[in-house]
mmCIF file of C-alpha atoms in Angstrom:
data_model
loop_
_atom_site.group_PDB
_atom_site.id
_atom_site.type_symbol
_atom_site.label_atom_id
_atom_site.label_comp_id
_atom_site.label_asym_id
_atom_site.label_seq_id
_atom_site.Cartn_x
_atom_site.Cartn_y
_atom_site.Cartn_z
ATOM 1 C CA GLY R 1 -81.139 -47.433 33.785
ATOM 2 C CA GLN R 2 -82.371 -50.300 36.256
ATOM 3 C CA GLN R 3 -80.153 -51.752 38.688
ATOM 4 C CA LEU R 4 -80.551 -55.250 39.735
ATOM 5 C CA ASN R 5 -78.542 -56.672 42.678
ATOM 6 C CA GLN R 6 -78.578 -60.377 43.121
ATOM 7 C CA SER R 7 -76.939 -62.338 45.859
ATOM 8 C CA PRO R 8 -75.332 -64.652 46.555
ATOM 9 C CA GLN R 9 -73.161 -64.825 43.587
ATOM 10 C CA SER R 10 -72.456 -68.303 43.818
ATOM 11 C CA MET R 11 -73.646 -71.222 46.320
ATOM 12 C CA PHE R 12 -72.041 -74.735 47.025
ATOM 13 C CA ILE R 13 -74.468 -76.902 49.002
ATOM 14 C CA GLN R 14 -74.770 -80.550 49.848
ATOM 15 C CA GLU R 15 -77.853 -82.421 48.318
ATOM 16 C CA GLY R 16 -81.077 -82.296 50.319
ATOM 17 C CA GLU R 17 -80.348 -78.669 51.683
ATOM 18 C CA ASP R 18 -82.689 -75.603 51.089
ATOM 19 C CA VAL R 19 -81.129 -72.685 49.422
ATOM 20 C CA SER R 20 -82.410 -69.121 49.116
ATOM 21 C CA MET R 21 -81.137 -66.279 46.762
ATOM 22 C CA ASN R 22 -82.708 -62.824 46.603
ATOM 23 C CA CYS R 23 -82.595 -59.785 44.276
ATOM 24 C CA THR R 24 -83.146 -56.095 44.722
ATOM 25 C CA SER R 25 -83.616 -53.154 42.392
ATOM 26 C CA SER R 26 -82.949 -49.697 42.532
ATOM 27 C CA SER R 27 -86.443 -48.732 41.177
ATOM 28 C CA ILE R 28 -89.926 -50.224 41.354
ATOM 29 C CA PHE R 29 -91.031 -53.312 39.314
ATOM 30 C CA ASN R 30 -94.408 -54.368 38.582
ATOM 31 C CA THR R 31 -93.508 -57.972 37.589
ATOM 32 C CA TRP R 32 -90.503 -60.054 38.808
ATOM 33 C CA LEU R 33 -89.489 -63.489 37.076
ATOM 34 C CA TRP R 34 -87.069 -66.196 37.921
ATOM 35 C CA TYR R 35 -85.303 -67.918 35.309
ATOM 36 C CA LYS R 36 -82.867 -70.800 35.316
ATOM 37 C CA GLN R 37 -79.921 -71.297 32.758
ATOM 38 C CA ASP R 38 -78.013 -74.402 32.146
ATOM 39 C CA PRO R 39 -74.627 -74.288 30.319
ATOM 40 C CA GLY R 40 -75.074 -73.639 26.620
ATOM 41 C CA GLU R 41 -78.630 -72.961 26.700
ATOM 42 C CA GLY R 42 -80.998 -70.173 26.867
ATOM 43 C CA PRO R 43 -82.722 -68.906 30.281
ATOM 44 C CA VAL R 44 -85.870 -71.196 31.190
ATOM 45 C CA LEU R 45 -88.749 -69.293 32.918
ATOM 46 C CA LEU R 46 -89.518 -71.086 36.525
ATOM 47 C CA ILE R 47 -91.850 -68.663 38.193
ATOM 48 C CA ALA R 48 -93.572 -65.483 37.394
ATOM 49 C CA LEU R 49 -94.998 -62.970 40.098
ATOM 50 C CA TYR R 50 -97.308 -60.161 39.364
ATOM 51 C CA LYS R 51 -98.575 -58.833 42.478
ATOM 52 C CA ALA R 52 -96.927 -57.237 45.362
ATOM 53 C CA GLY R 53 -96.713 -59.610 48.388
ATOM 54 C CA GLU R 54 -97.474 -62.531 46.254
ATOM 55 C CA LEU R 55 -95.989 -65.781 47.040
ATOM 56 C CA THR R 56 -96.050 -68.504 44.209
ATOM 57 C CA SER R 57 -94.964 -72.101 44.116
ATOM 58 C CA ASN R 58 -93.899 -74.289 41.634
ATOM 59 C CA GLY R 59 -92.926 -77.766 42.968
ATOM 60 C CA ARG R 60 -89.735 -77.352 45.170
ATOM 61 C CA LEU R 61 -89.586 -73.884 44.264
ATOM 62 C CA THR R 62 -91.123 -70.878 46.032
ATOM 63 C CA ALA R 63 -90.588 -66.994 45.212
ATOM 64 C CA GLN R 64 -92.002 -63.951 46.699
ATOM 65 C CA PHE R 65 -92.817 -60.266 45.123
ATOM 66 C CA GLY R 66 -91.638 -58.131 47.735
ATOM 67 C CA ILE R 67 -94.021 -55.800 49.399
ATOM 68 C CA THR R 68 -91.811 -52.583 48.584
ATOM 69 C CA ARG R 69 -91.870 -54.037 44.795
ATOM 70 C CA LYS R 70 -88.133 -53.168 44.890
ATOM 71 C CA ASP R 71 -87.156 -56.953 45.847
ATOM 72 C CA SER R 72 -87.846 -60.641 45.331
ATOM 73 C CA PHE R 73 -86.548 -63.749 46.646
ATOM 74 C CA LEU R 74 -86.416 -67.505 45.330
ATOM 75 C CA ASN R 75 -86.260 -70.759 47.671
ATOM 76 C CA ILE R 76 -85.463 -74.155 46.553
ATOM 77 C CA SER R 77 -86.363 -76.864 49.069
ATOM 78 C CA ALA R 78 -84.785 -80.443 49.319
ATOM 79 C CA SER R 79 -82.085 -79.801 46.449
ATOM 80 C CA ILE R 80 -81.019 -82.217 43.852
ATOM 81 C CA PRO R 81 -78.165 -82.624 41.740
ATOM 82 C CA SER R 82 -80.118 -81.528 38.750
ATOM 83 C CA ASP R 83 -80.825 -78.109 40.246
ATOM 84 C CA VAL R 84 -77.307 -77.108 39.346
ATOM 85 C CA GLY R 85 -77.155 -74.000 37.208
ATOM 86 C CA ILE R 86 -77.278 -70.219 37.033
ATOM 87 C CA TYR R 87 -80.391 -68.898 38.591
ATOM 88 C CA PHE R 88 -81.687 -65.267 37.178
ATOM 89 C CA CYS R 89 -83.681 -62.946 38.651
ATOM 90 C CA ALA R 90 -85.519 -60.539 36.105
ATOM 91 C CA GLY R 91 -87.855 -57.345 36.359
ATOM 92 C CA HIS R 92 -90.271 -55.396 34.151
ATOM 93 C CA ASP R 93 -90.981 -52.001 34.654
ATOM 94 C CA ARG R 94 -94.558 -50.810 33.582
ATOM 95 C CA GLY R 95 -92.800 -47.696 32.035
ATOM 96 C CA SER R 96 -90.243 -49.595 29.760
ATOM 97 C CA THR R 97 -91.037 -51.265 26.505
ATOM 98 C CA LEU R 98 -93.595 -53.911 26.669
ATOM 99 C CA GLY R 99 -92.078 -56.995 28.023
ATOM 100 C CA ARG R 100 -88.314 -55.698 28.272
ATOM 101 C CA LEU R 101 -86.886 -57.617 31.019
ATOM 102 C CA TYR R 102 -83.993 -56.159 33.192
ATOM 103 C CA PHE R 103 -81.578 -59.105 34.533
ATOM 104 C CA GLY R 104 -79.540 -59.638 37.909
ATOM 105 C CA ARG R 105 -76.099 -60.861 37.434
ATOM 106 C CA GLY R 106 -76.986 -64.273 38.411
ATOM 107 C CA THR R 107 -76.711 -67.028 41.302
ATOM 108 C CA GLN R 108 -74.156 -70.104 40.353
ATOM 109 C CA LEU R 109 -75.467 -73.093 42.339
ATOM 110 C CA THR R 110 -73.761 -76.056 42.822
ATOM 111 C CA VAL R 111 -74.914 -79.078 44.665
ATOM 112 C CA TRP R 112 -72.878 -81.788 45.514
ATOM 113 C CA PRO R 113 -74.330 -85.385 46.017
ATOM 114 C CA GLY B 1 -91.691 -75.365 15.726
ATOM 115 C CA ALA B 2 -91.860 -76.043 19.450
ATOM 116 C CA GLY B 3 -89.396 -73.595 20.681
ATOM 117 C CA VAL B 4 -87.389 -70.664 19.746
ATOM 118 C CA SER B 5 -84.482 -71.601 17.291
ATOM 119 C CA GLN B 6 -81.453 -69.691 16.623
ATOM 120 C CA SER B 7 -78.874 -70.296 14.191
ATOM 121 C CA PRO B 8 -75.932 -70.720 14.261
ATOM 122 C CA ARG B 9 -75.429 -72.007 17.470
ATOM 123 C CA TYR B 10 -71.562 -70.969 17.466
ATOM 124 C CA LYS B 11 -69.793 -68.246 15.044
ATOM 125 C CA VAL B 12 -66.371 -67.306 15.176
ATOM 126 C CA ALA B 13 -65.700 -64.145 12.902
ATOM 127 C CA LYS B 14 -62.397 -62.280 12.245
ATOM 128 C CA ARG B 15 -62.514 -58.678 13.559
ATOM 129 C CA GLY B 16 -63.901 -56.450 10.759
ATOM 130 C CA GLN B 17 -66.305 -59.124 9.246
ATOM 131 C CA ASP B 18 -69.994 -58.920 9.091
ATOM 132 C CA VAL B 19 -72.127 -61.479 10.747
ATOM 133 C CA ALA B 20 -75.897 -62.184 10.668
ATOM 134 C CA LEU B 21 -77.693 -64.123 13.269
ATOM 135 C CA ARG B 22 -81.101 -65.832 12.831
ATOM 136 C CA CYS B 23 -84.139 -66.240 15.176
ATOM 137 C CA ASP B 24 -87.134 -68.399 14.535
ATOM 138 C CA PRO B 25 -89.721 -67.566 17.283
ATOM 139 C CA ILE B 26 -92.672 -69.630 18.351
ATOM 140 C CA SER B 27 -95.133 -69.713 15.567
ATOM 141 C CA GLY B 28 -97.971 -66.833 16.309
ATOM 142 C CA HIS B 29 -95.604 -65.176 18.848
ATOM 143 C CA VAL B 30 -96.167 -61.433 18.595
ATOM 144 C CA SER B 31 -93.405 -59.937 20.755
ATOM 145 C CA LEU B 32 -89.891 -60.879 19.643
ATOM 146 C CA PHE B 33 -86.541 -59.667 21.734
ATOM 147 C CA TRP B 34 -82.912 -59.630 21.376
ATOM 148 C CA TYR B 35 -80.710 -59.892 24.284
ATOM 149 C CA GLN B 36 -76.766 -59.770 24.423
ATOM 150 C CA GLN B 37 -75.312 -61.945 27.453
ATOM 151 C CA ALA B 38 -71.635 -61.252 28.254
ATOM 152 C CA LEU B 39 -69.756 -64.006 30.071
ATOM 153 C CA GLY B 40 -70.803 -64.089 33.759
ATOM 154 C CA GLN B 41 -73.468 -61.611 33.412
ATOM 155 C CA GLY B 42 -77.292 -61.480 32.963
ATOM 156 C CA PRO B 43 -78.813 -60.925 29.672
ATOM 157 C CA GLU B 44 -78.880 -57.247 28.391
ATOM 158 C CA PHE B 45 -81.637 -55.981 26.185
ATOM 159 C CA LEU B 46 -80.976 -55.018 22.716
ATOM 160 C CA THR B 47 -84.234 -54.836 20.731
ATOM 161 C CA TYR B 48 -87.899 -55.408 20.457
ATOM 162 C CA PHE B 49 -90.364 -56.026 17.653
ATOM 163 C CA GLN B 50 -94.076 -56.348 17.771
ATOM 164 C CA ASN B 51 -94.700 -58.251 14.615
ATOM 165 C CA GLU B 52 -92.587 -56.540 11.891
ATOM 166 C CA ALA B 53 -92.490 -53.132 13.904
ATOM 167 C CA GLN B 54 -89.065 -52.261 15.886
ATOM 168 C CA LEU B 55 -90.713 -50.438 18.730
ATOM 169 C CA ASP B 56 -87.535 -50.036 20.597
ATOM 170 C CA LYS B 57 -83.810 -50.409 19.718
ATOM 171 C CA SER B 58 -82.541 -48.342 22.544
ATOM 172 C CA GLY B 59 -80.231 -51.243 23.720
ATOM 173 C CA LEU B 60 -78.271 -51.422 20.620
ATOM 174 C CA PRO B 61 -74.745 -50.582 21.454
ATOM 175 C CA SER B 62 -73.793 -48.894 18.495
ATOM 176 C CA ASP B 63 -74.910 -48.267 14.924
ATOM 177 C CA ARG B 64 -73.010 -51.292 13.520
ATOM 178 C CA PHE B 65 -75.951 -53.398 15.474
ATOM 179 C CA PHE B 66 -78.887 -53.638 13.120
ATOM 180 C CA ALA B 67 -81.868 -56.059 13.273
ATOM 181 C CA GLU B 68 -85.254 -56.720 11.148
ATOM 182 C CA ARG B 69 -88.134 -58.988 11.360
ATOM 183 C CA PRO B 70 -89.665 -58.086 7.804
ATOM 184 C CA GLU B 71 -92.591 -60.602 7.969
ATOM 185 C CA GLY B 72 -93.371 -60.382 11.353
ATOM 186 C CA SER B 73 -91.804 -63.933 12.239
ATOM 187 C CA VAL B 74 -88.141 -64.684 11.592
ATOM 188 C CA SER B 75 -85.554 -61.924 12.954
ATOM 189 C CA THR B 76 -82.015 -61.348 11.783
ATOM 190 C CA LEU B 77 -79.560 -59.414 13.779
ATOM 191 C CA LYS B 78 -76.879 -58.191 11.817
ATOM 192 C CA ILE B 79 -73.642 -56.843 13.439
ATOM 193 C CA GLN B 80 -71.313 -55.146 10.809
ATOM 194 C CA ARG B 81 -67.533 -54.751 11.186
ATOM 195 C CA THR B 82 -67.271 -56.991 14.224
ATOM 196 C CA GLN B 83 -65.145 -56.140 17.247
ATOM 197 C CA GLN B 84 -63.794 -58.328 19.915
ATOM 198 C CA GLU B 85 -66.148 -56.351 22.638
ATOM 199 C CA ASP B 86 -68.813 -58.068 20.434
ATOM 200 C CA SER B 87 -68.201 -61.361 21.913
ATOM 201 C CA ALA B 88 -70.880 -62.856 23.469
ATOM 202 C CA VAL B 89 -74.048 -65.170 23.552
ATOM 203 C CA TYR B 90 -76.758 -63.557 21.542
ATOM 204 C CA LEU B 91 -80.261 -64.670 23.003
ATOM 205 C CA CYS B 92 -83.546 -64.326 21.019
ATOM 206 C CA ALA B 93 -86.865 -64.264 23.064
ATOM 207 C CA SER B 94 -90.407 -64.246 21.767
ATOM 208 C CA SER B 95 -93.858 -64.122 23.618
ATOM 209 C CA LEU B 96 -97.240 -64.693 22.697
ATOM 210 C CA GLY B 97 -98.948 -61.164 23.469
ATOM 211 C CA THR B 98 -97.559 -57.408 23.612
ATOM 212 C CA GLY B 99 -97.286 -57.749 27.449
ATOM 213 C CA GLY B 100 -94.500 -60.207 26.808
ATOM 214 C CA THR B 101 -93.175 -60.725 30.277
ATOM 215 C CA GLU B 102 -93.466 -64.295 30.210
ATOM 216 C CA ALA B 103 -91.048 -65.003 27.089
ATOM 217 C CA PHE B 104 -89.611 -67.966 25.834
ATOM 218 C CA PHE B 105 -85.836 -68.037 24.997
ATOM 219 C CA GLY B 106 -83.916 -69.951 22.388
ATOM 220 C CA GLN B 107 -80.383 -71.405 23.013
ATOM 221 C CA GLY B 108 -78.729 -68.498 21.972
ATOM 222 C CA THR B 109 -75.607 -67.828 19.256
ATOM 223 C CA ARG B 110 -72.274 -67.693 20.750
ATOM 224 C CA LEU B 111 -70.163 -64.998 18.841
ATOM 225 C CA THR B 112 -66.698 -65.145 19.146
ATOM 226 C CA VAL B 113 -64.487 -62.238 17.288
ATOM 227 C CA VAL B 114 -60.840 -63.084 17.064
#
């Protein structure tokens, strides 16, 4: 199956700092997505990327679809306490079940006030 | 409803019991997915429905796991003779089209097998 390596596993930052996390895969994806999951909740979609090289922003969040189609990164600028949570990358392989996603293991983000 | 609804939110089962987990997708969504999320891990695919047709069940870990969506709306994931390793959060997701990459997730059902 597809292997997604997400790093770092956890981050501890101060409010106002910028954050960067990334994800690499063992094979090509045609879609990359970034989700945030709060405790006791399901993942919530933050950003979807559909083309290699695509750079997309959603407020303070920016994500890029790598040129090789095997990687993606997510940046969060000027972090605030409500950014705390687990961030997951997910990829979709055109050759797989329509819509089936492969997830990374997540990056746990802690923001100190 | 406004979002994907799952019930129950929490379920404690004794080893060997059967459990049934329910998912109400967003109205009109064609695609429905079940994922299993173990503690400290990302969600892992279990099965996929397009309307009432189960098109992929390759992620179901054993024949004790069974899912259905008889009328193309509500779905039920059934686990027979539960084992401790079945303890996890079970997430349901739905999407409007068949491409389904922008899936909306429910809150999940946390299953604990004791």
